[in-house]
Amino acid sequence: MIGHTELAKRFGTPAYVYDLDRVRAARRDLLAALPDAMHVFYAAKANPHPEILREMRGRGDRCRAEISSVGELAAALEAGFSGADILYTGPGKTDEELTEALAKGVRLFSVESPGDLRRVGAAAGRLGVVADCLLRVNSVSASATTSIRMTGVPSQFGFDSETLPALREEVTGVPGTNVAGLHFFPLSNAEDEASLIAEFRHTIEKAAELQERLGVRFRFVDIGGGFSAPYAVTGERPVYGGLREALGDALDTHFPGWRDGGPRIACESGRYLVGDSGTLLVGVVNVKESRGRRFVILDGGINTFGGMSGLGRILPVSVQPDEAVPGTGEPAMLVGPLCTPGDVLGRDVALVDPAPGDLLTVPNAGAYGVTASLLMFLGRPAPAEVVVRGPEVVSVSRIEHLRTYVHGQALR
């Protein structure tokens, strides 16, 4: 792979470098960790760059795309996914979005409520098609006691599992739709493989129970994700050695025909598949002292790497650059260029003699980077996104800020 220093000289900083060889390796490792009959939905929200999506698609048919907007739909289609390869999710799907997605061939939707289901059906009916819908489930109970919980509380996401059976008549008779199965997403970033396996077992058991209580033979069950990966710190993503057998056993118990497609089983992943493919390059602009603290001011901050700022899920941002040396050097605050004291990327980071003009590299930054940041705040240019494969630069691009007046002219 081309050196980061050379890429920074050629394309400037801040910049992201995405290594497609690492994307391919993560995709290979995850598919190998799953039973052969399972599919994977790549969560485009983790990184919707078309080159990443194209690599994720590969040449087989086991990796599909999970999207939540028409912007992600456009990126997935550009990358070569067909509408039939896509699962459309999200609690706020508008009539316009649904019409566009259906018109472009999307037929699989995750729905969060009876109203969401009716909206999908109405849009499908206007186009004379039928949409397959997965009822997203907000389980009342869970297995894993660690990791980031995604269910079990009042939420805009999913049907509450304890009330879903009573809605059978309401959800199975909506014109324009077929209830094809269920969609779960109980946790994110499982602490370890044992926690991940336990959660998947619990989900599979709950899916079988709901199938029986609803009296609907499912054709598709998405059991969610939870695959772990380091985020903006050094470390290796895990390889799951026991998951394949554990999933196969659980599915054989609760869905005996699943290996022949009755139902088809899928899981989903974002950060695991792309996290270690990305490196963030930032330049040191200034170093200053203030009341006994050292501040290293960078040319990219939370506008460049916001870590889903404000969403409360991956925050606080706490990067650990490759140049940080634990226990050596004077601790410093890593701050960005924005006019807010909240523009902090790292606290008490030990750097050896930082100086203006230095290059810092942040590892494991391939997920929730550019498009999960405060990109428009202060109108600073977006970082370059450099895609490489081995010694080759595949593409270099930058998201541009562009204001378009919807009626063709500004009001004066």
Short mmCIF file of C-alpha atoms in Angstrom, two decimals, residues 18 21 57 76 155 163 174 202 229 240 286 324 328 371 385 393:
data_model
loop_
_atom_site.label_atom_id
_atom_site.label_comp_id
_atom_site.label_asym_id
_atom_site.label_seq_id
_atom_site.Cartn_x
_atom_site.Cartn_y
_atom_site.Cartn_z
CA TYR A 18 -9.71 3.39 2.41
CA ASP A 21 -7.92 -5.14 0.29
CA ARG A 57 -21.04 -6.53 -3.40
CA ALA A 76 -25.91 1.23 -3.84
CA SER A 155 -38.39 3.23 20.88
CA THR A 163 -47.84 -6.69 21.67
CA VAL A 174 -52.49 -4.63 4.37
CA HIS A 202 -32.03 -15.55 21.94
CA ALA A 229 -14.52 -3.73 15.71
CA TYR A 240 -15.27 -15.45 15.10
CA ASN A 286 -0.42 24.53 15.94
CA ALA A 324 0.53 8.09 20.32
CA THR A 328 5.63 8.55 27.05
CA THR A 371 -20.97 11.13 6.50
CA GLU A 385 -11.43 10.33 0.39
CA VAL A 393 -4.88 4.71 -6.11
#
